[in-house]
PDB file of C-alpha atoms in Angstrom:
ATOM      1  CA  MET A 493      -5.873  13.470  -5.133  1.00 85.00           C
ATOM      2  CA  ASN A 494      -4.673  16.872  -4.083  1.00 88.00           C
ATOM      3  CA  TYR A 495      -2.833  16.327  -0.682  1.00 87.00           C
ATOM      4  CA  ASP A 496      -2.868  20.114  -0.077  1.00 87.00           C
ATOM      5  CA  ILE A 497      -6.593  19.953   0.032  1.00 91.00           C
ATOM      6  CA  TYR A 498      -6.657  17.089   2.573  1.00 85.00           C
ATOM      7  CA  LEU A 499      -3.895  18.655   4.900  1.00 83.00           C
ATOM      8  CA  ASP A 500      -5.553  21.976   4.798  1.00 85.00           C
ATOM      9  CA  LEU A 501      -8.785  20.264   6.158  1.00 86.00           C
ATOM     10  CA  VAL A 502      -6.702  18.523   8.823  1.00 83.00           C
ATOM     11  CA  GLU A 503      -5.177  21.856   9.785  1.00 81.00           C
ATOM     12  CA  GLN A 504      -8.561  23.246  10.104  1.00 85.00           C
ATOM     13  CA  GLU A 505      -9.456  20.304  12.456  1.00 82.00           C
ATOM     14  CA  LYS A 506     -12.087  19.435   9.932  1.00 84.00           C
ATOM     15  CA  TYR A 507     -11.130  15.726  10.308  1.00 84.00           C
ATOM     16  CA  LYS A 508     -14.324  14.099   9.025  1.00 88.00           C
ATOM     17  CA  GLU A 509     -14.306  16.272   5.976  1.00 92.00           C
ATOM     18  CA  ALA A 510     -10.678  15.455   5.266  1.00 89.00           C
ATOM     19  CA  ILE A 511     -11.599  11.655   5.405  1.00 92.00           C
ATOM     20  CA  VAL A 512     -14.583  12.201   3.226  1.00 93.00           C
ATOM     21  CA  TYR A 513     -12.469  14.075   0.652  1.00 94.00           C
ATOM     22  CA  LYS A 514      -9.665  11.503   0.637  1.00 92.00           C
ATOM     23  CA  ASN A 515     -12.109   8.597   0.277  1.00 94.00           C
ATOM     24  CA  SER A 516     -13.770  10.228  -2.745  1.00 95.00           C
ATOM     25  CA  CYS A 517     -10.411  10.061  -4.483  1.00 93.00           C
ATOM     26  CA  ILE A 518      -9.886   6.385  -3.628  1.00 94.00           C
ATOM     27  CA  PRO A 519     -11.153   4.029  -6.692  1.00 93.00           C
ATOM     28  CA  ASP A 520     -13.939   1.481  -5.684  1.00 94.00           C
ATOM     29  CA  VAL A 521     -11.900  -1.184  -7.356  1.00 95.00           C
ATOM     30  CA  LEU A 522      -8.065  -1.888  -6.679  1.00 95.00           C
ATOM     31  CA  TYR A 523      -5.786  -4.711  -7.729  1.00 94.00           C
ATOM     32  CA  LYS A 524      -3.150  -6.787  -5.983  1.00 95.00           C
ATOM     33  CA  TYR A 525      -0.674  -8.985  -7.794  1.00 94.00           C
ATOM     34  CA  SER A 526       0.709 -11.936  -5.789  1.00 95.00           C
ATOM     35  CA  TRP A 527       3.884 -14.347  -6.155  1.00 95.00           C
ATOM     36  CA  LEU A 528       3.591 -18.066  -6.393  1.00 96.00           C
ATOM     37  CA  ASP A 529       6.886 -19.792  -6.670  1.00 93.00           C
ATOM     38  CA  GLU A 530       7.414 -23.033  -8.802  1.00 87.00           C
ATOM     39  CA  GLU A 531      10.288 -24.177  -6.508  1.00 83.00           C
ATOM     40  CA  THR A 532       9.845 -27.353  -4.541  1.00 81.00           C
ATOM     41  CA  SER A 533      11.791 -26.497  -1.554  1.00 88.00           C
ATOM     42  CA  GLU A 534       9.904 -26.451   1.741  1.00 91.00           C
ATOM     43  CA  LYS A 535      10.326 -22.702   2.368  1.00 90.00           C
ATOM     44  CA  ALA A 536       8.946 -21.840  -1.205  1.00 90.00           C
ATOM     45  CA  LYS A 537       5.998 -24.326  -0.476  1.00 91.00           C
ATOM     46  CA  GLU A 538       5.281 -22.637   2.953  1.00 93.00           C
ATOM     47  CA  ALA A 539       5.285 -19.123   1.437  1.00 93.00           C
ATOM     48  CA  ASN A 540       2.965 -20.236  -1.380  1.00 93.00           C
ATOM     49  CA  GLU A 541       0.637 -21.905   1.135  1.00 95.00           C
ATOM     50  CA  LEU A 542       0.513 -18.695   3.208  1.00 94.00           C
ATOM     51  CA  ARG A 543      -0.503 -16.543   0.331  1.00 95.00           C
ATOM     52  CA  LEU A 544      -3.146 -19.092  -0.916  1.00 96.00           C
ATOM     53  CA  SER A 545      -4.552 -19.544   2.538  1.00 96.00           C
ATOM     54  CA  THR A 546      -4.681 -15.910   3.384  1.00 96.00           C
ATOM     55  CA  LEU A 547      -6.670 -15.309   0.309  1.00 97.00           C
ATOM     56  CA  ALA A 548      -8.916 -18.226   1.137  1.00 97.00           C
ATOM     57  CA  LYS A 549      -9.731 -16.421   4.580  1.00 97.00           C
ATOM     58  CA  GLY A 550     -10.669 -13.282   2.691  1.00 97.00           C
ATOM     59  CA  GLN A 551      -7.690 -11.443   4.061  1.00 96.00           C
ATOM     60  CA  ILE A 552      -4.600  -9.625   2.929  1.00 95.00           C
ATOM     61  CA  TYR A 553      -1.163  -9.583   4.768  1.00 95.00           C
ATOM     62  CA  LEU A 554      -0.015  -6.336   5.974  1.00 94.00           C
ATOM     63  CA  SER A 555       3.772  -5.816   5.629  1.00 91.00           C
ATOM     64  CA  THR A 556       6.296  -3.656   7.476  1.00 86.00           C
ATOM     65  CA  GLN A 557       8.368  -1.052   5.564  1.00 81.00           C
ATOM     66  CA  ASP A 558      11.484  -3.099   5.826  1.00 79.00           C
ATOM     67  CA  GLN A 559       9.804  -5.866   3.755  1.00 82.00           C
ATOM     68  CA  PHE A 560       9.632  -3.773   0.756  1.00 83.00           C
ATOM     69  CA  ASN A 561      11.968  -3.543  -2.247  1.00 80.00           C
ATOM     70  CA  ASP A 562      12.587   0.153  -2.309  1.00 85.00           C
ATOM     71  CA  PRO A 563      15.773   1.017  -0.374  1.00 85.00           C
ATOM     72  CA  PHE A 564      14.248   4.405   0.517  1.00 85.00           C
ATOM     73  CA  GLU A 565      11.281   2.875   1.970  1.00 83.00           C
ATOM     74  CA  GLY A 566      10.611   5.185   5.237  1.00 77.00           C
ATOM     75  CA  LYS A 567      13.734   7.205   4.281  1.00 80.00           C
ATOM     76  CA  VAL A 568      11.860  10.029   2.569  1.00 82.00           C
ATOM     77  CA  PHE A 569      12.984  12.633   5.026  1.00 82.00           C
ATOM     78  CA  VAL A 570      16.523  14.215   4.994  1.00 79.00           C
ATOM     79  CA  PHE A 571      17.798  15.659   8.199  1.00 74.00           C
ATOM     80  CA  GLU A 572      20.709  18.228   7.779  1.00 70.00           C
ATOM     81  CA  GLY A 573      23.300  17.899  10.799  1.00 62.00           C
ATOM     82  CA  ASP A 574      23.796  21.558  11.449  1.00 61.00           C
ATOM     83  CA  ASP A 575      20.123  22.343  11.404  1.00 56.00           C
ATOM     84  CA  SER A 576      19.384  19.377  13.481  1.00 52.00           C
ATOM     85  CA  LEU A 577      21.882  20.398  16.226  1.00 51.00           C
ATOM     86  CA  ARG A 578      20.592  23.985  16.436  1.00 57.00           C
ATOM     87  CA  SER A 579      17.090  22.712  17.081  1.00 61.00           C
ATOM     88  CA  GLY A 580      18.688  20.545  20.106  1.00 69.00           C
ATOM     89  CA  PHE A 581      18.044  17.333  18.317  1.00 71.00           C
ATOM     90  CA  THR A 582      20.466  14.921  16.412  1.00 75.00           C
ATOM     91  CA  VAL A 583      19.978  13.394  13.112  1.00 75.00           C
ATOM     92  CA  GLU A 584      19.832  10.117  14.648  1.00 79.00           C
ATOM     93  CA  GLN A 585      17.013  11.168  16.946  1.00 77.00           C
ATOM     94  CA  PHE A 586      15.158  12.524  14.026  1.00 78.00           C
ATOM     95  CA  GLN A 587      15.381   9.451  12.082  1.00 78.00           C
ATOM     96  CA  GLU A 588      14.528   7.210  15.378  1.00 81.00           C
ATOM     97  CA  PHE A 589      11.273   9.402  15.787  1.00 80.00           C
ATOM     98  CA  VAL A 590      10.093   8.826  12.115  1.00 80.00           C
ATOM     99  CA  ASP A 591      11.067   5.146  12.555  1.00 82.00           C
ATOM    100  CA  HIS A 592       8.917   5.157  15.633  1.00 82.00           C
ATOM    101  CA  ILE A 593       6.014   6.694  13.851  1.00 79.00           C
ATOM    102  CA  ASN A 594       6.234   4.324  10.915  1.00 81.00           C
ATOM    103  CA  SER A 595       6.498   1.229  13.225  1.00 84.00           C
ATOM    104  CA  HIS A 596       2.979   1.821  14.271  1.00 85.00           C
ATOM    105  CA  SER A 597       1.689   1.231  10.767  1.00 88.00           C
ATOM    106  CA  ARG A 598       1.457  -1.894   8.581  1.00 93.00           C
ATOM    107  CA  ILE A 599       1.069  -1.701   4.909  1.00 93.00           C
ATOM    108  CA  CYS A 600      -0.440  -3.367   1.982  1.00 94.00           C
ATOM    109  CA  CYS A 601       0.115  -2.248  -1.742  1.00 93.00           C
ATOM    110  CA  PHE A 602      -2.538  -2.175  -4.410  1.00 94.00           C
ATOM    111  CA  SER A 603      -2.594  -0.900  -8.089  1.00 90.00           C
ATOM    112  CA  ASN A 604      -5.372   1.094  -9.506  1.00 85.00           C
ATOM    113  CA  ALA A 605      -7.742   0.136 -12.129  1.00 68.00           C
ATOM    114  CA  ASP A 606      -6.445   2.040 -15.191  1.00 67.00           C
ATOM    115  CA  GLU A 607      -5.047  -1.039 -16.751  1.00 63.00           C
ATOM    116  CA  LYS A 608      -6.924  -3.545 -14.526  1.00 64.00           C
ATOM    117  CA  GLN A 609      -5.192  -6.851 -14.759  1.00 65.00           C
ATOM    118  CA  GLN A 610      -3.435  -5.899 -18.024  1.00 73.00           C
ATOM    119  CA  ASN A 611      -0.282  -4.371 -16.257  1.00 80.00           C
ATOM    120  CA  MET A 612       2.500  -6.613 -17.744  1.00 84.00           C
ATOM    121  CA  PRO A 613       5.309  -5.191 -15.639  1.00 86.00           C
ATOM    122  CA  MET A 614       3.298  -5.865 -12.506  1.00 88.00           C
ATOM    123  CA  TRP A 615       2.669  -9.458 -13.627  1.00 91.00           C
ATOM    124  CA  ALA A 616       6.530  -9.626 -14.065  1.00 91.00           C
ATOM    125  CA  TYR A 617       7.724  -8.044 -10.991  1.00 89.00           C
ATOM    126  CA  TYR A 618       5.120  -9.253  -8.417  1.00 92.00           C
ATOM    127  CA  ALA A 619       3.508 -12.242  -9.912  1.00 94.00           C
ATOM    128  CA  ASN A 620       6.804 -14.145 -10.748  1.00 94.00           C
ATOM    129  CA  ASN A 621       6.750 -13.665 -14.381  1.00 94.00           C
ATOM    130  CA  HIS A 622       3.055 -14.443 -14.741  1.00 94.00           C
ATOM    131  CA  ARG A 623       3.033 -17.628 -12.446  1.00 95.00           C
ATOM    132  CA  GLY A 624       1.310 -15.897  -9.754  1.00 96.00           C
ATOM    133  CA  PHE A 625      -2.077 -14.325  -9.570  1.00 96.00           C
ATOM    134  CA  CYS A 626      -3.986 -11.021  -9.561  1.00 95.00           C
ATOM    135  CA  VAL A 627      -6.923 -10.236  -7.382  1.00 96.00           C
ATOM    136  CA  GLU A 628      -9.636  -7.527  -8.003  1.00 95.00           C
ATOM    137  CA  TYR A 629     -10.888  -6.171  -4.761  1.00 96.00           C
ATOM    138  CA  ARG A 630     -14.074  -4.034  -4.482  1.00 95.00           C
ATOM    139  CA  LEU A 631     -13.648  -1.648  -1.567  1.00 95.00           C
ATOM    140  CA  GLN A 632     -16.440  -0.929   1.071  1.00 93.00           C
ATOM    141  CA  PRO A 633     -16.679   2.672   2.475  1.00 91.00           C
ATOM    142  CA  HIS A 634     -15.279   1.830   5.775  1.00 92.00           C
ATOM    143  CA  GLN A 635     -12.097   0.159   4.208  1.00 95.00           C
ATOM    144  CA  LYS A 636     -11.267   3.142   2.130  1.00 95.00           C
ATOM    145  CA  ASN A 637     -10.522   4.803   5.565  1.00 93.00           C
ATOM    146  CA  TYR A 638      -7.273   3.142   5.519  1.00 93.00           C
ATOM    147  CA  ILE A 639      -6.306   3.490   1.761  1.00 94.00           C
ATOM    148  CA  PHE A 640      -4.154   6.337   0.541  1.00 93.00           C
ATOM    149  CA  PRO A 641      -2.689   7.114  -2.990  1.00 94.00           C
ATOM    150  CA  VAL A 642       0.937   7.205  -3.243  1.00 93.00           C
ATOM    151  CA  SER A 643       2.632  10.431  -4.154  1.00 91.00           C
ATOM    152  CA  TYR A 644       5.700  10.400  -6.492  1.00 92.00           C
ATOM    153  CA  ASP A 645       8.525  13.212  -6.741  1.00 90.00           C
ATOM    154  CA  ASN A 646      12.028  13.471  -7.884  1.00 90.00           C
ATOM    155  CA  SER A 647      13.388  14.637  -4.518  1.00 88.00           C
ATOM    156  CA  ARG A 648      13.413  13.648  -0.914  1.00 84.00           C
ATOM    157  CA  VAL A 649      11.948  16.059   1.861  1.00 80.00           C
ATOM    158  CA  ASP A 650      13.883  18.369   4.126  1.00 78.00           C
ATOM    159  CA  GLY A 651      12.407  16.984   7.398  1.00 76.00           C
ATOM    160  CA  ASN A 652      14.159  19.294   9.965  1.00 73.00           C
ATOM    161  CA  LYS A 653      11.515  21.967  10.408  1.00 73.00           C
ATOM    162  CA  LEU A 654       8.741  19.498  10.339  1.00 75.00           C
ATOM    163  CA  LEU A 655      10.095  17.300  12.993  1.00 73.00           C
ATOM    164  CA  VAL A 656      10.851  20.082  15.245  1.00 74.00           C
ATOM    165  CA  ASN A 657       7.390  21.474  14.923  1.00 76.00           C
ATOM    166  CA  LEU A 658       5.928  18.114  15.456  1.00 78.00           C
ATOM    167  CA  ILE A 659       8.118  17.208  18.590  1.00 73.00           C
ATOM    168  CA  SER A 660       7.638  20.578  20.144  1.00 76.00           C
ATOM    169  CA  GLY A 661       3.920  20.195  19.658  1.00 79.00           C
ATOM    170  CA  ILE A 662       3.793  16.929  21.254  1.00 77.00           C
ATOM    171  CA  ILE A 663       5.903  18.128  24.036  1.00 75.00           C
ATOM    172  CA  GLN A 664       3.563  21.055  24.661  1.00 81.00           C
ATOM    173  CA  MET A 665       0.506  18.739  24.542  1.00 79.00           C
ATOM    174  CA  VAL A 666       2.075  16.536  27.191  1.00 80.00           C
ATOM    175  CA  LYS A 667       2.676  19.726  29.363  1.00 80.00           C
ATOM    176  CA  GLU A 668      -0.971  20.666  29.143  1.00 83.00           C
ATOM    177  CA  GLY A 669      -2.031  17.147  29.869  1.00 83.00           C
ATOM    178  CA  LYS A 670      -3.658  16.559  26.514  1.00 79.00           C
ATOM    179  CA  ASP A 671      -3.857  13.205  24.790  1.00 74.00           C
ATOM    180  CA  SER A 672      -3.803  12.397  20.943  1.00 70.00           C
ATOM    181  CA  THR A 673      -7.555  13.154  20.482  1.00 71.00           C
ATOM    182  CA  GLU A 674      -6.851  16.771  21.375  1.00 74.00           C
ATOM    183  CA  MET A 675      -4.100  17.459  18.996  1.00 73.00           C
ATOM    184  CA  PRO A 676      -4.138  20.857  17.394  1.00 75.00           C
ATOM    185  CA  GLY A 677      -4.505  21.097  13.778  1.00 78.00           C
ATOM    186  CA  GLU A 678      -1.255  22.388  13.183  1.00 75.00           C
ATOM    187  CA  VAL A 679       0.511  19.551  15.079  1.00 76.00           C
ATOM    188  CA  SER A 680      -1.864  17.170  13.222  1.00 78.00           C
ATOM    189  CA  VAL A 681      -0.629  18.247   9.915  1.00 79.00           C
ATOM    190  CA  HIS A 682       2.915  17.552  10.922  1.00 76.00           C
ATOM    191  CA  ASN A 683       2.049  14.316  12.292  1.00 77.00           C
ATOM    192  CA  GLN A 684       0.080  13.447   9.143  1.00 78.00           C
ATOM    193  CA  LEU A 685       3.198  14.474   6.858  1.00 81.00           C
ATOM    194  CA  ALA A 686       5.327  11.978   8.922  1.00 78.00           C
ATOM    195  CA  TYR A 687       2.732   9.274   8.683  1.00 78.00           C
ATOM    196  CA  LEU A 688       2.241   9.772   4.974  1.00 84.00           C
ATOM    197  CA  SER A 689       5.993   9.473   4.252  1.00 84.00           C
ATOM    198  CA  LEU A 690       4.911   5.769   3.907  1.00 87.00           C
ATOM    199  CA  ALA A 691       3.014   6.653   0.883  1.00 89.00           C
ATOM    200  CA  TYR A 692       5.731   8.845  -0.891  1.00 89.00           C
ATOM    201  CA  LYS A 693       8.172   7.448  -3.516  1.00 90.00           C
ATOM    202  CA  HIS A 694      10.751   8.380  -6.010  1.00 91.00           C
ATOM    203  CA  ALA A 695       9.117   9.255  -9.542  1.00 91.00           C
ATOM    204  CA  SER A 696      10.811   6.222 -11.084  1.00 90.00           C
ATOM    205  CA  TRP A 697       8.068   4.052  -9.407  1.00 89.00           C
ATOM    206  CA  ARG A 698       5.300   5.999 -10.920  1.00 88.00           C
ATOM    207  CA  HIS A 699       4.375   3.442 -13.452  1.00 85.00           C
ATOM    208  CA  GLU A 700       2.961   1.212 -10.620  1.00 86.00           C
ATOM    209  CA  LYS A 701       0.291   3.856 -10.016  1.00 88.00           C
ATOM    210  CA  GLU A 702       0.067   2.454  -6.345  1.00 92.00           C
ATOM    211  CA  TYR A 703      -2.403   2.874  -3.418  1.00 94.00           C
ATOM    212  CA  ARG A 704      -1.482   1.814   0.021  1.00 94.00           C
ATOM    213  CA  ALA A 705      -3.512   0.427   2.892  1.00 94.00           C
ATOM    214  CA  LEU A 706      -1.787   2.141   6.109  1.00 92.00           C
ATOM    215  CA  VAL A 707      -3.396  -0.041   8.870  1.00 91.00           C
ATOM    216  CA  PRO A 708      -2.461   0.698  12.708  1.00 89.00           C
ATOM    217  CA  ALA A 709      -0.218  -2.067  13.782  1.00 89.00           C
ATOM    218  CA  VAL A 710      -2.594  -2.725  16.841  1.00 90.00           C
ATOM    219  CA  MET A 711      -5.108  -4.120  14.436  1.00 91.00           C
ATOM    220  CA  GLY A 712      -2.857  -7.082  13.523  1.00 92.00           C
ATOM    221  CA  LYS A 713      -0.923  -8.441  10.510  1.00 94.00           C
ATOM    222  CA  TYR A 714      -4.053  -9.008   8.359  1.00 95.00           C
ATOM    223  CA  PHE A 715      -6.880  -7.039   6.876  1.00 94.00           C
ATOM    224  CA  ASP A 716     -10.339  -8.346   5.889  1.00 95.00           C
ATOM    225  CA  LEU A 717     -10.877  -7.976   2.149  1.00 95.00           C
ATOM    226  CA  GLU A 718     -12.720 -10.555   0.256  1.00 96.00           C
ATOM    227  CA  PRO A 719     -11.705 -11.216  -3.633  1.00 97.00           C
ATOM    228  CA  HIS A 720     -14.121 -10.133  -6.139  1.00 96.00           C
ATOM    229  CA  LYS A 721     -12.222 -11.636  -9.184  1.00 96.00           C
ATOM    230  CA  ILE A 722      -9.264 -13.722  -9.479  1.00 97.00           C
ATOM    231  CA  TYR A 723      -6.947 -13.654 -12.426  1.00 96.00           C
ATOM    232  CA  VAL A 724      -4.594 -16.639 -12.763  1.00 96.00           C
ATOM    233  CA  GLY A 725      -1.370 -15.858 -14.464  1.00 95.00           C
ATOM    234  CA  MET A 726      -0.796 -17.363 -17.904  1.00 93.00           C
ATOM    235  CA  ASN A 727       2.375 -19.245 -16.559  1.00 95.00           C
ATOM    236  CA  CYS A 728       0.703 -20.468 -13.442  1.00 95.00           C
ATOM    237  CA  SER A 729       0.984 -24.251 -12.635  1.00 95.00           C
ATOM    238  CA  LYS A 730      -2.034 -26.458 -13.014  1.00 95.00           C
ATOM    239  CA  ASP A 731      -1.851 -27.289  -9.314  1.00 94.00           C
ATOM    240  CA  HIS A 732      -2.020 -23.656  -8.219  1.00 96.00           C
ATOM    241  CA  GLU A 733      -4.596 -22.898 -10.931  1.00 96.00           C
ATOM    242  CA  LYS A 734      -6.844 -25.622  -9.379  1.00 96.00           C
ATOM    243  CA  ARG A 735      -6.331 -24.265  -5.762  1.00 96.00           C
ATOM    244  CA  LEU A 736      -7.163 -20.730  -6.916  1.00 97.00           C
ATOM    245  CA  ALA A 737     -10.304 -22.025  -8.574  1.00 96.00           C
ATOM    246  CA  GLU A 738     -11.312 -23.806  -5.240  1.00 96.00           C
ATOM    247  CA  ILE A 739     -10.741 -20.578  -3.380  1.00 97.00           C
ATOM    248  CA  ALA A 740     -12.877 -18.533  -5.837  1.00 97.00           C
ATOM    249  CA  GLN A 741     -15.787 -20.954  -5.721  1.00 95.00           C
ATOM    250  CA  SER A 742     -15.755 -20.548  -1.718  1.00 96.00           C
ATOM    251  CA  PHE A 743     -16.643 -16.804  -2.247  1.00 96.00           C
ATOM    252  CA  SER A 744     -20.169 -15.888  -3.404  1.00 93.00           C
ATOM    253  CA  GLY A 745     -19.992 -14.192  -6.876  1.00 93.00           C
ATOM    254  CA  CYS A 746     -16.222 -14.378  -7.082  1.00 96.00           C
ATOM    255  CA  GLU A 747     -15.193 -15.021 -10.609  1.00 96.00           C
ATOM    256  CA  ILE A 748     -11.911 -16.537 -11.883  1.00 96.00           C
ATOM    257  CA  TYR A 749     -10.152 -16.042 -15.163  1.00 96.00           C
ATOM    258  CA  LYS A 750      -7.030 -17.429 -16.784  1.00 95.00           C
ATOM    259  CA  MET A 751      -4.800 -14.802 -18.611  1.00 93.00           C
ATOM    260  CA  GLN A 752      -3.563 -15.729 -22.096  1.00 89.00           C
ATOM    261  CA  GLN A 753      -1.222 -14.214 -24.692  1.00 85.00           C
ATOM    262  CA  THR A 754      -3.335 -12.661 -27.495  1.00 80.00           C
ATOM    263  CA  ASN A 755      -2.576 -14.367 -31.024  1.00 76.00           C
ATOM    264  CA  ASN A 756      -4.175 -11.893 -33.105  1.00 75.00           C
ATOM    265  CA  GLY A 757      -4.461  -8.009 -33.254  1.00 72.00           C
ATOM    266  CA  LEU A 758      -1.930  -5.283 -33.256  1.00 73.00           C
ATOM    267  CA  GLU A 759      -2.242  -4.610 -29.498  1.00 77.00           C
ATOM    268  CA  PHE A 760       0.110  -5.854 -26.758  1.00 79.00           C
ATOM    269  CA  LYS A 761      -2.647  -7.209 -24.726  1.00 80.00           C
ATOM    270  CA  LEU A 762      -3.429 -10.238 -22.519  1.00 85.00           C
ATOM    271  CA  VAL A 763      -6.874 -11.827 -22.905  1.00 86.00           C
ATOM    272  CA  GLU A 764      -8.833 -13.476 -20.098  1.00 87.00           C
ATOM    273  CA  LEU A 765     -10.556 -16.867 -20.272  1.00 89.00           C
ATOM    274  CA  GLN A 766     -13.163 -17.410 -17.694  1.00 91.00           C
ATOM    275  CA  LEU A 767     -12.749 -20.703 -15.824  1.00 90.00           C
ATOM    276  CA  THR A 768     -15.701 -22.733 -14.577  1.00 72.00           C
TER     277      THR A 768
END
C-alpha cells in the first residue's frame, strides 16, 4: 500500500475514496498466531482458557500498545527540545498528546498470506515453539475498515512540526466551534499520521509482514472475527488439540489441521494433516 496516495485523498477530504483505496490493499485472508502454555500453574491455565474461549466466541482480543514486545511501540516520534520550546510546547507535552491519541485505540496483529501458516519464525515467537495454534481469518468488507498494513523504516520520525500543526489545527477548530466531523483535510492528515504511528515499526521487524486492526477503544476489548481454518502446532498438547477441534466444529465450514514436519523433500516446509 502506498500511504502517500491514502493521505493525499484524506487531505483532499475524499474520505470515502481513501477508505476504498486502503481497503483494496488489504488481503482477503490474514493469519494470527496464538500462544498456548504447557505450564500447569493457575495463571498459565487461565491465560490458555481466555485465548481458547475468545476463539470459541468468534472474537479476537484487542491489546493496548503497552502489551507488545517492541520497546518503541507508540514511540515513533522524536521531539527535539529546542524546537518544541520554540513552539510553546514541551517534549513531555508532545509525548502526552501522542499517548492520548494512541490510548483511544486497541490493537490486534495479523500476518499476511504470503507464507500462510508456514511462517516458522512466527510459530516460534508467537505460538510458543509450535505449542500453540494459528488461525486463518477471511475478512468481510466492513472489517477491512479497521485493518492497516504496518510500515517499516530504519529511522524514527521528527514529530515537532506534525504535532504543532495538529494541535494548532485542533485549537482553531475549537475556537470556530467545529467538532471532529468538520476537521479540515490538512488537520486530518496530521491526525492520521499521529494515529498511524501505531502501524509504524523499525525495519528489523519487516519479516513479520504485519497488518494491524486499529479499533476505537470505545468499541471494547474484543473484535468479532470468526475462524475459517485452524492450524494446530506440531508440538501442541493432545488436550489443547482436542479443545481446538471442538471449537472448529462449532463454526460452520471451519476446517482444522495439524502441522507436521516434512520427512522427505529438499524444502524446509511444514505439512498439514486435516483432522476429523
